Amino acid sequence: MQEKEVRVRYAPSPTGMQHIGGVRTALFNYLFARSKNGKFILRLEDTDRTRYDEKYVKNLYDTMDWLGIDWDEGGSKGGPFGPYVQSERFALYKEYAMKLIENGEAYYCFCDAERLDRIRKIQTENKMAPGYDRNCRHLTAQEVKANLDAGKPYVIRLKVPMEGVTKFHDHILGDIEWKNEDISPDPVLLKSDGFPTYHLANIVDDHFMKISHVMRAQEWIPSTPLHVQMYRSFGWEHPEFCHLPMVNGSDGKKLSKRHGSTSVNEFRARGYLPQAIVNYVAMLGCSYEEGKEFYTLEELSNAFKLEHLNKAPAVFDYKKLEYYNANYIRRLSIEELYKWTLPFITGTGDAMLEINPENPQPKPNVGPEFSGVALDENGQLYCVDKSMNMSSEDVKNTLMGLMPLIQERLKFLTEAAEMIHFMFTEPAVPPAEQIIPKKLDIAKTKEVLEAAKDFVHQVFKLNHEEAEELAKSTAEKLGIKLGDFMMPIRMAVTGSRVSPPLIGSIIVLGEEKSIARIEKTIAAL
C-alpha cells in the first residue's frame, strides 16, 4: 500500500509576535515534511479580527525568513489549495456549516447574549460544568423556519453526541479516549456575523488542503475529540495527530516572559544567531543522533523522526542556548561576523527591535553610545569621536581587524559594541584603583607601565607566540605575575576590563596610540 503524501501546516493566528513555542511547532512540522519529502504549508488563521494586526503578519514572514524555515505553499507562494488566509475563505465555511444542518449534524441557535449570560451565571453560582444548555437543539422545523422568516439573528452549532466516547490515536501519547459528555456541549461553528469559529475554519481548511498530520502543542488535546467529531459529522477522514510536548521554564511552568525572552524578535535584539535558535529549539523534546550536538537545518531534516519525540515537557535552558550561540559565533567567517555584529555596533537593524521592559535579563548595551561607531544617512560608517580622525574606510578596516579578536570572546552579537569602543574613542584614564593590581602599589604599577612601552614597541616585530613569551619574561624580570603585568596595560590601552585579547588590540590600535595612552595613564597615577 502506497503511503499518502505528508502534508503538514503551521497555521498561526496573527494576533501577536512569533514566540519560541510557535517556532518550535513550525520547525517540527517543517522537519517532518522535509524528512518525508512532503509539503510544509503556511496558513494564516485570521478569524480573530479584534486582535488582528498587519504587523503580526509581517512578523510571521520576517521570522520564518530569518530562521531559514522555507515553506512550500501559502503566503506569497500561493499553491493549489489557496487562498491560504482564512478571511478569504468565508464563503466555503458558510457552505459547509449549512451542509451540516442539511445532514442533521448541526442546528440553528437563536439564543441571544442576554440568555447565554444568564445561563453562565446560573452555572457559576451552582458550580455546574460550563457550556451551552442545548436549548435550540430541540426546536422543530416550523419553529426554526419562523425564526428565520422573522429575521432573528442566529449562530450555527454542532450536534455533539451526548453519550458514548470519542477515540483517537496520537503519535506520541498513544490511544486517547474521551467521554462525549465531557466535550464542549454543541459549540458554535458559524457566528451571527457570518464569521466561522476557529474549529470550523480549522477542520474545513485541513480537509481541503489535504493535511495528513496535525502537529501542534499538547495544550490542544482537549480540542481534539471535538475535531474528531466534526470530521465524523462531515463524513471525512481525520488527519493523524501528534501533540508535541510543552516547553517549560526552569520552574516547571509554561515558558513565559517572566523567564526571559520568548518572542523571536527579542532573541534577535539580544544578539542570537538564527542557526543557534534553530539548532537548540529543534532539540527541545526531540532526540537525534547519540552524542551529536550541532546540526544544520538540512541535517536536522534528515535525522528527524516522529518516534524520537518525547512525551515529557521540554525545559528551556537559557544557559544552554547561550552555549549554542557562542559556538555558532565561533563558526562564522570574519565577513559573516562583521555582517552580523554591525547592526549592534551601529544601533541599526535588529538592534532597534523592541525589548520587553519586564524581562529579567538586562537590556544590551548597543549602538554608537557604546561602540563609538555610527552610520550616516547614506549608510556610510563614521567615528562619533571626530578627534580620532578616521575616514569611513578606516572605520571599516579597523572593524574588520577587530573581528578575529572579538570572535573568541563573544557569547552574544550585542557584546561587540562595548568590546570595540576603545578603538573609536579616546578612553578616559580609569580610576587608579582599577589600574593598580591588588598585590602592587602605585610605584610598582608605574614601573610596569614604563616597561610596557618597550613591550609595545617590540610586539610589532614579533609573531603572536613570541609576543606572549615576551610578556611572560618581562613579568618575570619585574618579579610579578603575568596577570599583574597585563592588567594595567589593558586598562591603559583600552580603558576597560571588557576588551579583545590585549596583544591583538595593541596591534590594531597601533604603536603610537598605544604608547600615548600608556604615557597618559602614567601621568595620571
Short mmCIF file of C-alpha atoms in Angstrom, two decimals:
data_model
loop_
_atom_site.label_atom_id
_atom_site.label_comp_id
_atom_site.label_asym_id
_atom_site.label_seq_id
_atom_site.Cartn_x
_atom_site.Cartn_y
_atom_site.Cartn_z
CA MET A 1 0.00 0.00 0.00
CA GLN A 2 1.42 3.36 -1.03
CA GLU A 3 1.99 5.87 1.77
CA LYS A 4 -0.02 9.06 1.39
CA GLU A 5 1.89 12.28 0.81
CA VAL A 6 2.92 14.04 4.01
CA ARG A 7 1.32 17.47 4.11
CA VAL A 8 1.69 19.47 7.32
CA ARG A 9 0.95 23.05 8.21
CA TYR A 10 1.88 25.84 10.58
CA ALA A 11 -1.25 27.94 11.00
CA PRO A 12 -0.72 30.80 13.46
CA SER A 13 -3.23 33.48 14.32
CA PRO A 14 -1.69 36.92 13.56
CA THR A 15 -2.63 38.33 16.97
CA GLY A 16 0.87 38.61 18.46
CA MET A 17 4.58 38.34 17.73
CA GLN A 18 6.08 34.94 16.89
CA HIS A 19 7.44 33.27 20.02
CA ILE A 20 9.60 30.27 20.80
CA GLY A 21 6.68 27.88 21.34
CA GLY A 22 5.22 28.71 17.93
CA VAL A 23 8.63 28.48 16.28
CA ARG A 24 9.15 25.02 17.76
CA THR A 25 5.78 23.89 16.31
CA ALA A 26 6.66 25.38 12.90
CA LEU A 27 10.13 23.83 12.98
CA PHE A 28 8.94 20.31 13.85
CA ASN A 29 6.30 20.48 11.08
CA TYR A 30 8.95 21.69 8.65
CA LEU A 31 11.47 18.98 9.66
CA PHE A 32 8.85 16.25 9.39
CA ALA A 33 7.79 17.43 5.91
CA ARG A 34 11.39 17.58 4.72
CA SER A 35 12.23 14.17 6.24
CA LYS A 36 9.40 12.62 4.20
CA ASN A 37 9.78 14.68 1.00
CA GLY A 38 6.40 16.16 1.85
CA LYS A 39 4.94 19.67 1.81
CA PHE A 40 5.08 22.32 4.53
CA ILE A 41 2.17 24.77 4.33
CA LEU A 42 1.97 28.22 5.93
CA ARG A 43 -1.61 29.29 6.64
CA LEU A 44 -2.98 32.41 8.33
CA GLU A 45 -5.87 31.77 10.73
CA ASP A 46 -7.02 35.39 10.94
CA THR A 47 -10.64 34.99 12.08
CA ASP A 48 -9.96 36.85 15.37
CA ARG A 49 -10.35 40.33 13.88
CA THR A 50 -10.37 42.16 17.23
CA ARG A 51 -6.70 41.31 17.93
CA TYR A 52 -5.55 41.03 14.30
CA ASP A 53 -2.79 43.38 13.16
CA GLU A 54 -0.91 43.53 9.86
CA LYS A 55 2.37 43.95 11.78
CA TYR A 56 1.91 40.42 13.16
CA VAL A 57 1.51 39.05 9.63
CA LYS A 58 4.74 40.80 8.61
CA ASN A 59 6.46 39.47 11.74
CA LEU A 60 5.45 35.90 10.82
CA TYR A 61 7.08 36.07 7.37
CA ASP A 62 10.12 38.01 8.70
CA THR A 63 10.66 35.39 11.41
CA MET A 64 10.41 32.44 9.04
CA ASP A 65 12.84 34.12 6.62
CA TRP A 66 15.29 34.98 9.42
CA LEU A 67 15.26 31.40 10.71
CA GLY A 68 15.60 29.94 7.20
CA ILE A 69 12.39 27.88 7.54
CA ASP A 70 11.14 27.77 3.97
CA TRP A 71 7.57 26.79 3.12
CA ASP A 72 6.03 25.21 0.02
CA GLU A 73 2.53 26.68 -0.08
CA GLY A 74 0.95 29.81 1.39
CA GLY A 75 1.94 33.44 1.73
CA SER A 76 3.42 34.96 -1.42
CA LYS A 77 3.96 31.44 -2.86
CA GLY A 78 0.28 30.53 -3.17
CA GLY A 79 -0.43 26.95 -4.14
CA PRO A 80 -3.11 24.59 -5.50
CA PHE A 81 -5.37 24.77 -2.41
CA GLY A 82 -5.47 28.53 -1.83
CA PRO A 83 -6.31 31.02 -0.67
CA TYR A 84 -4.21 30.28 2.42
CA VAL A 85 -5.75 33.08 4.50
CA GLN A 86 -8.96 32.21 6.36
CA SER A 87 -10.61 35.63 5.93
CA GLU A 88 -10.58 34.97 2.16
CA ARG A 89 -12.42 31.63 2.55
CA PHE A 90 -15.61 32.67 4.38
CA ALA A 91 -17.99 31.50 1.64
CA LEU A 92 -16.54 27.98 1.93
CA TYR A 93 -17.05 27.85 5.70
CA LYS A 94 -20.65 29.01 5.44
CA GLU A 95 -21.36 26.46 2.69
CA TYR A 96 -20.08 23.59 4.83
CA ALA A 97 -21.79 24.80 8.02
CA MET A 98 -25.07 24.71 6.02
CA LYS A 99 -24.27 21.19 4.80
CA LEU A 100 -24.04 20.04 8.40
CA ILE A 101 -27.50 21.48 9.07
CA GLU A 102 -28.88 19.70 5.99
CA ASN A 103 -27.36 16.43 7.22
CA GLY A 104 -28.78 16.86 10.72
CA GLU A 105 -25.29 17.24 12.24
CA ALA A 106 -25.71 20.89 13.24
CA TYR A 107 -28.57 23.29 14.06
CA TYR A 108 -29.59 26.95 14.17
CA CYS A 109 -29.36 28.57 17.61
CA PHE A 110 -31.34 31.76 18.24
CA CYS A 111 -30.38 32.32 21.90
CA ASP A 112 -29.39 35.96 22.48
CA ALA A 113 -26.45 37.21 24.53
CA GLU A 114 -28.69 38.03 27.49
CA ARG A 115 -29.93 34.42 27.76
CA LEU A 116 -26.42 32.99 27.39
CA ASP A 117 -25.12 35.31 30.14
CA ARG A 118 -27.98 34.18 32.39
CA ILE A 119 -27.05 30.51 31.80
CA ARG A 120 -23.38 31.22 32.56
CA LYS A 121 -24.32 32.96 35.80
CA ILE A 122 -26.54 30.06 36.93
CA GLN A 123 -23.80 27.54 36.09
CA THR A 124 -21.18 29.52 38.03
CA GLU A 125 -23.41 30.02 41.09
CA ASN A 126 -24.32 26.33 41.20
CA LYS A 127 -20.80 25.10 40.38
CA MET A 128 -22.10 23.39 37.25
CA ALA A 129 -19.94 22.48 34.23
CA PRO A 130 -19.80 25.45 31.81
CA GLY A 131 -21.28 25.27 28.31
CA TYR A 132 -24.41 25.75 26.27
CA ASP A 133 -27.59 24.06 27.58
CA ARG A 134 -28.61 22.81 24.08
CA ASN A 135 -31.90 24.75 24.25
CA CYS A 136 -32.22 25.24 20.46
CA ARG A 137 -31.18 21.66 19.62
CA HIS A 138 -34.78 20.58 20.10
CA LEU A 139 -36.56 23.28 18.07
CA THR A 140 -39.00 21.93 15.50
CA ALA A 141 -38.57 22.63 11.78
CA GLN A 142 -41.57 25.00 12.00
CA GLU A 143 -40.00 26.96 14.92
CA VAL A 144 -36.71 27.26 13.05
CA LYS A 145 -38.48 28.48 9.87
CA ALA A 146 -40.50 31.05 11.84
CA ASN A 147 -37.38 32.45 13.48
CA LEU A 148 -35.54 32.63 10.15
CA ASP A 149 -38.52 34.27 8.41
CA ALA A 150 -38.67 36.83 11.22
CA GLY A 151 -35.01 37.67 10.56
CA LYS A 152 -33.92 36.60 14.02
CA PRO A 153 -30.11 36.51 14.40
CA TYR A 154 -28.64 33.04 14.73
CA VAL A 155 -25.46 31.05 15.11
CA ILE A 156 -24.88 27.51 13.85
CA ARG A 157 -23.95 24.90 16.47
CA LEU A 158 -22.53 21.39 16.09
CA LYS A 159 -24.56 18.46 17.47
CA VAL A 160 -22.10 16.73 19.77
CA PRO A 161 -23.19 13.19 20.78
CA MET A 162 -24.45 13.19 24.37
CA GLU A 163 -23.42 9.60 25.04
CA GLY A 164 -20.54 7.28 24.19
CA VAL A 165 -16.85 8.04 23.71
CA THR A 166 -14.58 9.56 21.08
CA LYS A 167 -11.29 7.76 20.44
CA PHE A 168 -8.23 8.84 18.53
CA HIS A 169 -4.58 7.84 18.30
CA ASP A 170 -1.71 10.22 18.98
CA HIS A 171 1.81 9.51 17.65
CA ILE A 172 3.39 10.44 20.98
CA LEU A 173 0.70 9.74 23.59
CA GLY A 174 -0.83 6.62 22.07
CA ASP A 175 -4.57 5.86 22.19
CA ILE A 176 -6.73 8.53 23.81
CA GLU A 177 -10.39 8.10 24.78
CA TRP A 178 -12.69 10.97 25.70
CA LYS A 179 -16.26 10.77 27.06
CA ASN A 180 -18.59 12.67 24.76
CA GLU A 181 -20.36 14.21 27.76
CA ASP A 182 -17.00 15.92 28.55
CA ILE A 183 -16.70 17.52 25.10
CA SER A 184 -17.76 21.18 24.99
CA PRO A 185 -21.53 20.94 24.50
CA ASP A 186 -22.60 21.94 21.00
CA PRO A 187 -20.02 24.66 20.26
CA VAL A 188 -20.68 27.46 17.77
CA LEU A 189 -19.37 26.78 14.23
CA LEU A 190 -20.63 29.90 12.46
CA LYS A 191 -21.15 33.16 14.36
CA SER A 192 -24.08 35.53 13.86
CA ASP A 193 -21.90 37.88 11.75
CA GLY A 194 -21.13 35.02 9.34
CA PHE A 195 -17.58 34.58 10.67
CA PRO A 196 -16.50 31.00 11.30
CA THR A 197 -15.13 29.96 14.68
CA TYR A 198 -11.61 28.60 14.90
CA HIS A 199 -12.88 24.98 15.00
CA LEU A 200 -14.93 25.15 11.78
CA ALA A 201 -12.31 27.02 9.75
CA ASN A 202 -9.52 24.77 11.01
CA ILE A 203 -11.25 21.49 10.11
CA VAL A 204 -12.52 22.68 6.70
CA ASP A 205 -9.08 24.05 5.78
CA ASP A 206 -7.19 20.97 6.93
CA HIS A 207 -9.53 18.78 4.87
CA PHE A 208 -9.39 20.81 1.66
CA MET A 209 -5.65 21.44 1.96
CA LYS A 210 -5.21 17.65 2.33
CA ILE A 211 -3.32 17.93 5.63
CA SER A 212 -2.04 14.45 6.51
CA HIS A 213 -0.67 15.12 10.01
CA VAL A 214 -1.65 17.73 12.57
CA MET A 215 1.39 18.51 14.73
CA ARG A 216 0.64 21.01 17.47
CA ALA A 217 1.26 21.62 21.19
CA GLN A 218 -0.26 19.34 23.82
CA GLU A 219 -2.45 22.19 25.06
CA TRP A 220 -4.68 21.43 22.03
CA ILE A 221 -5.51 17.89 23.21
CA PRO A 222 -8.86 18.93 24.79
CA SER A 223 -9.98 20.28 21.39
CA THR A 224 -9.07 17.10 19.51
CA PRO A 225 -12.15 14.98 20.46
CA LEU A 226 -14.34 17.83 19.18
CA HIS A 227 -12.34 17.96 15.94
CA VAL A 228 -12.64 14.18 15.51
CA GLN A 229 -16.42 14.52 15.97
CA MET A 230 -16.51 17.30 13.36
CA TYR A 231 -14.68 15.11 10.83
CA ARG A 232 -17.21 12.35 11.56
CA SER A 233 -20.10 14.81 11.07
CA PHE A 234 -18.73 15.83 7.67
CA GLY A 235 -18.07 12.20 6.71
CA TRP A 236 -14.36 12.94 6.27
CA GLU A 237 -11.28 11.02 7.41
CA HIS A 238 -9.36 12.96 10.04
CA PRO A 239 -5.59 13.54 9.77
CA GLU A 240 -3.12 11.79 12.05
CA PHE A 241 -2.44 13.62 15.30
CA CYS A 242 0.85 14.36 17.02
CA HIS A 243 0.67 16.57 20.11
CA LEU A 244 4.09 18.00 20.87
CA PRO A 245 5.49 18.21 24.42
CA MET A 246 5.15 21.56 26.16
CA VAL A 247 8.07 23.96 26.56
CA ASN A 248 8.51 24.98 30.20
CA GLY A 249 10.75 27.36 32.07
CA SER A 250 13.25 26.15 34.67
CA ASP A 251 10.49 26.35 37.34
CA GLY A 252 8.41 23.72 35.52
CA LYS A 253 5.75 26.24 34.43
CA LYS A 254 4.89 27.04 30.83
CA LEU A 255 7.58 29.26 29.26
CA SER A 256 6.57 32.91 29.51
CA LYS A 257 8.00 36.42 29.67
CA ARG A 258 8.82 36.07 33.36
CA HIS A 259 11.51 33.51 32.44
CA GLY A 260 13.20 35.90 29.97
CA SER A 261 12.97 36.42 26.21
CA THR A 262 10.25 34.42 24.48
CA SER A 263 9.49 36.38 21.29
CA VAL A 264 11.83 35.70 18.39
CA ASN A 265 12.26 39.46 17.84
CA GLU A 266 13.63 39.81 21.35
CA PHE A 267 16.12 36.99 20.81
CA ARG A 268 17.19 38.82 17.64
CA ALA A 269 17.56 42.11 19.53
CA ARG A 270 19.68 40.35 22.16
CA GLY A 271 22.23 39.12 19.63
CA TYR A 272 21.31 35.49 19.00
CA LEU A 273 22.07 33.86 15.64
CA PRO A 274 19.21 32.09 13.82
CA GLN A 275 21.37 28.94 13.47
CA ALA A 276 21.67 28.74 17.27
CA ILE A 277 17.92 29.24 17.80
CA VAL A 278 17.02 26.60 15.19
CA ASN A 279 19.53 24.05 16.47
CA TYR A 280 18.60 24.50 20.14
CA VAL A 281 14.82 24.66 19.63
CA ALA A 282 14.95 21.51 17.45
CA MET A 283 16.39 19.66 20.48
CA LEU A 284 13.52 20.68 22.78
CA GLY A 285 11.53 17.48 23.16
CA CYS A 286 13.25 15.54 20.38
CA SER A 287 16.36 13.37 20.10
CA TYR A 288 18.55 12.85 17.03
CA GLU A 289 21.98 11.18 16.89
CA GLU A 290 23.67 9.96 20.07
CA GLY A 291 26.42 12.34 21.20
CA LYS A 292 25.94 14.93 18.42
CA GLU A 293 25.02 18.49 19.40
CA PHE A 294 25.37 20.71 16.36
CA TYR A 295 23.22 20.32 13.25
CA THR A 296 22.44 22.29 10.13
CA LEU A 297 18.78 22.60 9.17
CA GLU A 298 19.37 20.00 6.46
CA GLU A 299 20.97 17.56 8.91
CA LEU A 300 18.04 18.01 11.30
CA SER A 301 15.62 17.31 8.44
CA ASN A 302 17.42 14.08 7.54
CA ALA A 303 17.56 12.88 11.17
CA PHE A 304 14.03 13.84 12.28
CA LYS A 305 11.62 11.01 13.23
CA LEU A 306 8.22 11.20 14.94
CA GLU A 307 9.17 8.28 17.19
CA HIS A 308 12.06 10.35 18.59
CA LEU A 309 9.69 12.94 20.08
CA ASN A 310 9.36 12.86 23.87
CA LYS A 311 6.19 12.77 25.98
CA ALA A 312 7.62 14.83 28.84
CA PRO A 313 7.71 18.64 28.71
CA ALA A 314 10.97 20.16 27.49
CA VAL A 315 12.78 22.69 29.71
CA PHE A 316 14.05 25.84 28.01
CA ASP A 317 17.55 26.47 29.32
CA TYR A 318 18.86 29.96 28.51
CA LYS A 319 22.40 28.96 29.51
CA LYS A 320 22.36 26.06 27.04
CA LEU A 321 21.10 28.37 24.29
CA GLU A 322 23.92 30.80 25.17
CA TYR A 323 26.38 27.91 24.72
CA TYR A 324 24.93 27.17 21.27
CA ASN A 325 25.05 30.84 20.32
CA ALA A 326 28.70 31.25 21.34
CA ASN A 327 29.60 28.13 19.35
CA TYR A 328 27.83 29.35 16.23
CA ILE A 329 29.53 32.76 16.54
CA ARG A 330 32.91 30.92 16.50
CA ARG A 331 31.90 29.16 13.28
CA LEU A 332 31.24 32.37 11.33
CA SER A 333 33.73 33.64 8.77
CA ILE A 334 35.20 37.08 9.56
CA GLU A 335 33.00 38.62 6.84
CA GLU A 336 29.88 36.96 8.29
CA LEU A 337 30.76 38.08 11.82
CA TYR A 338 31.15 41.65 10.55
CA LYS A 339 27.73 41.46 8.86
CA TRP A 340 26.01 40.04 11.98
CA THR A 341 27.61 42.39 14.53
CA LEU A 342 27.37 45.63 12.50
CA PRO A 343 23.68 46.35 13.42
CA PHE A 344 24.56 46.15 17.12
CA ILE A 345 27.70 48.24 16.69
CA THR A 346 25.81 50.99 14.82
CA GLY A 347 22.41 50.67 16.57
CA THR A 348 20.53 49.78 13.37
CA GLY A 349 18.52 46.78 12.10
CA ASP A 350 17.97 44.10 14.74
CA ALA A 351 19.37 46.39 17.46
CA MET A 352 16.22 48.53 17.05
CA LEU A 353 13.77 45.68 17.69
CA GLU A 354 11.64 46.05 20.80
CA ILE A 355 12.82 44.57 24.10
CA ASN A 356 10.29 43.70 26.79
CA PRO A 357 10.98 46.03 29.78
CA GLU A 358 9.72 43.35 32.21
CA ASN A 359 12.36 40.87 31.03
CA PRO A 360 14.65 39.94 33.96
CA GLN A 361 17.65 39.93 31.59
CA PRO A 362 19.32 43.39 31.38
CA LYS A 363 19.00 45.38 28.18
CA PRO A 364 22.12 45.00 25.99
CA ASN A 365 24.49 47.95 25.55
CA VAL A 366 24.45 48.54 21.80
CA GLY A 367 24.76 51.36 19.30
CA PRO A 368 27.11 54.35 18.84
CA GLU A 369 26.87 55.36 22.52
CA PHE A 370 28.70 52.13 23.45
CA SER A 371 30.73 51.42 20.29
CA GLY A 372 31.72 54.88 19.09
CA VAL A 373 30.69 53.89 15.54
CA ALA A 374 27.60 55.05 13.65
CA LEU A 375 26.05 55.01 10.17
CA ASP A 376 25.16 58.24 8.36
CA GLU A 377 22.05 58.70 6.21
CA ASN A 378 23.96 57.33 3.20
CA GLY A 379 24.85 54.14 5.05
CA GLN A 380 28.49 55.22 5.49
CA LEU A 381 30.35 54.31 8.67
CA TYR A 382 31.81 57.13 10.75
CA CYS A 383 33.58 57.56 14.06
CA VAL A 384 31.49 59.56 16.55
CA ASP A 385 34.67 60.94 18.18
CA LYS A 386 35.95 63.28 15.43
CA SER A 387 39.31 63.66 17.22
CA MET A 388 40.14 60.08 16.13
CA ASN A 389 40.40 61.45 12.56
CA MET A 390 39.17 58.26 10.87
CA SER A 391 37.63 58.02 7.41
CA SER A 392 34.72 55.64 6.67
CA GLU A 393 37.23 53.26 5.10
CA ASP A 394 39.47 53.49 8.19
CA VAL A 395 36.50 52.58 10.39
CA LYS A 396 35.59 49.55 8.28
CA ASN A 397 39.19 48.32 8.04
CA THR A 398 39.63 48.70 11.81
CA LEU A 399 36.37 46.81 12.44
CA MET A 400 37.48 44.00 10.15
CA GLY A 401 40.81 43.89 12.01
CA LEU A 402 38.95 43.58 15.33
CA MET A 403 36.62 40.78 14.21
CA PRO A 404 39.11 37.89 14.71
CA LEU A 405 40.00 39.32 18.15
CA ILE A 406 36.45 39.60 19.49
CA GLN A 407 35.15 36.37 17.91
CA GLU A 408 36.52 34.10 20.66
CA ARG A 409 35.11 36.34 23.41
CA LEU A 410 31.54 36.83 22.14
CA LYS A 411 28.61 34.92 23.59
CA PHE A 412 26.12 37.35 22.01
CA LEU A 413 26.45 39.59 18.95
CA THR A 414 25.39 42.51 21.16
CA GLU A 415 28.65 42.32 23.16
CA ALA A 416 30.67 43.54 20.17
CA ALA A 417 29.74 47.20 20.70
CA GLU A 418 31.45 47.62 24.08
CA MET A 419 34.41 45.40 23.13
CA ILE A 420 35.44 47.63 20.21
CA HIS A 421 34.77 51.00 21.87
CA PHE A 422 38.45 51.65 22.75
CA MET A 423 39.39 51.73 19.04
CA PHE A 424 36.97 54.52 18.12
CA THR A 425 37.18 56.91 21.02
CA GLU A 426 39.96 58.23 23.23
CA PRO A 427 39.20 56.50 26.56
CA ALA A 428 39.37 58.43 29.80
CA VAL A 429 42.06 57.20 32.19
CA PRO A 430 40.29 54.80 34.56
CA PRO A 431 40.36 55.43 38.35
CA ALA A 432 43.70 54.40 39.95
CA GLU A 433 42.07 51.54 41.91
CA GLN A 434 41.04 49.92 38.61
CA ILE A 435 44.55 50.21 37.15
CA ILE A 436 46.62 49.08 40.15
CA PRO A 437 46.59 45.28 40.69
CA LYS A 438 45.69 44.15 44.22
CA LYS A 439 49.22 42.96 45.01
CA LEU A 440 51.01 46.05 43.60
CA ASP A 441 51.26 49.69 44.68
CA ILE A 442 51.37 52.92 42.60
CA ALA A 443 55.15 52.91 42.29
CA LYS A 444 55.30 49.30 41.05
CA THR A 445 52.36 49.89 38.67
CA LYS A 446 54.21 52.87 37.16
CA GLU A 447 57.27 50.66 36.75
CA VAL A 448 55.09 48.07 34.95
CA LEU A 449 53.68 50.73 32.61
CA GLU A 450 57.16 52.12 31.85
CA ALA A 451 58.28 48.58 30.90
CA ALA A 452 55.07 48.24 28.87
CA LYS A 453 56.19 50.98 26.45
CA ASP A 454 59.17 48.88 25.35
CA PHE A 455 56.95 45.78 25.29
CA VAL A 456 54.51 47.54 22.91
CA HIS A 457 57.38 48.67 20.70
CA GLN A 458 58.71 45.08 20.45
CA VAL A 459 55.26 43.49 19.80
CA PHE A 460 55.15 44.84 16.24
CA LYS A 461 58.33 42.90 15.35
CA LEU A 462 57.11 39.55 16.73
CA ASN A 463 54.51 36.91 15.93
CA HIS A 464 51.76 36.24 18.50
CA GLU A 465 53.54 33.37 20.30
CA GLU A 466 56.77 35.36 20.54
CA ALA A 467 54.85 38.37 21.90
CA GLU A 468 53.25 36.16 24.59
CA GLU A 469 56.69 34.83 25.56
CA LEU A 470 58.00 38.39 25.79
CA ALA A 471 55.10 39.31 28.10
CA LYS A 472 55.94 36.35 30.39
CA SER A 473 59.68 37.13 30.51
CA THR A 474 59.05 40.85 31.15
CA ALA A 475 56.71 39.98 34.06
CA GLU A 476 59.39 37.66 35.48
CA LYS A 477 62.05 40.40 35.28
CA LEU A 478 59.69 42.70 37.17
CA GLY A 479 59.09 39.95 39.75
CA ILE A 480 55.33 39.89 39.24
CA LYS A 481 52.67 37.54 37.85
CA LEU A 482 51.75 37.74 34.16
CA GLY A 483 48.21 38.91 35.01
CA ASP A 484 49.58 41.79 37.11
CA PHE A 485 51.70 42.86 34.13
CA MET A 486 48.93 42.66 31.53
CA MET A 487 46.06 44.16 33.53
CA PRO A 488 47.47 47.72 33.96
CA ILE A 489 48.42 47.74 30.24
CA ARG A 490 44.89 46.61 29.27
CA MET A 491 43.32 49.36 31.39
CA ALA A 492 45.69 51.97 29.93
CA VAL A 493 45.28 50.92 26.29
CA THR A 494 41.54 50.07 26.22
CA GLY A 495 40.17 51.84 29.31
CA SER A 496 38.17 48.74 30.16
CA ARG A 497 38.40 45.20 31.52
CA VAL A 498 35.97 44.20 28.73
CA SER A 499 38.09 44.09 25.59
CA PRO A 500 39.52 41.73 23.00
CA PRO A 501 42.87 39.95 23.62
CA LEU A 502 45.42 42.59 24.57
CA ILE A 503 48.28 41.85 22.15
CA GLY A 504 45.90 41.81 19.16
CA SER A 505 44.26 45.02 20.42
CA ILE A 506 47.64 46.79 20.60
CA ILE A 507 48.44 45.73 17.01
CA VAL A 508 45.11 47.01 15.64
CA LEU A 509 45.32 50.26 17.65
CA GLY A 510 48.91 50.88 16.52
CA GLU A 511 52.18 51.59 18.35
CA GLU A 512 51.85 55.35 18.51
CA LYS A 513 48.34 55.43 20.03
CA SER A 514 49.05 52.51 22.39
CA ILE A 515 52.18 54.15 23.85
CA ALA A 516 50.47 57.57 24.04
CA ARG A 517 47.67 56.03 26.14
CA ILE A 518 50.20 54.31 28.43
CA GLU A 519 52.05 57.60 28.96
CA LYS A 520 48.78 59.41 29.68
CA THR A 521 47.95 56.77 32.32
CA ILE A 522 51.40 57.03 33.95
CA ALA A 523 50.97 60.83 34.19
CA ALA A 524 47.54 60.43 35.82
CA LEU A 525 48.72 57.98 38.53
#
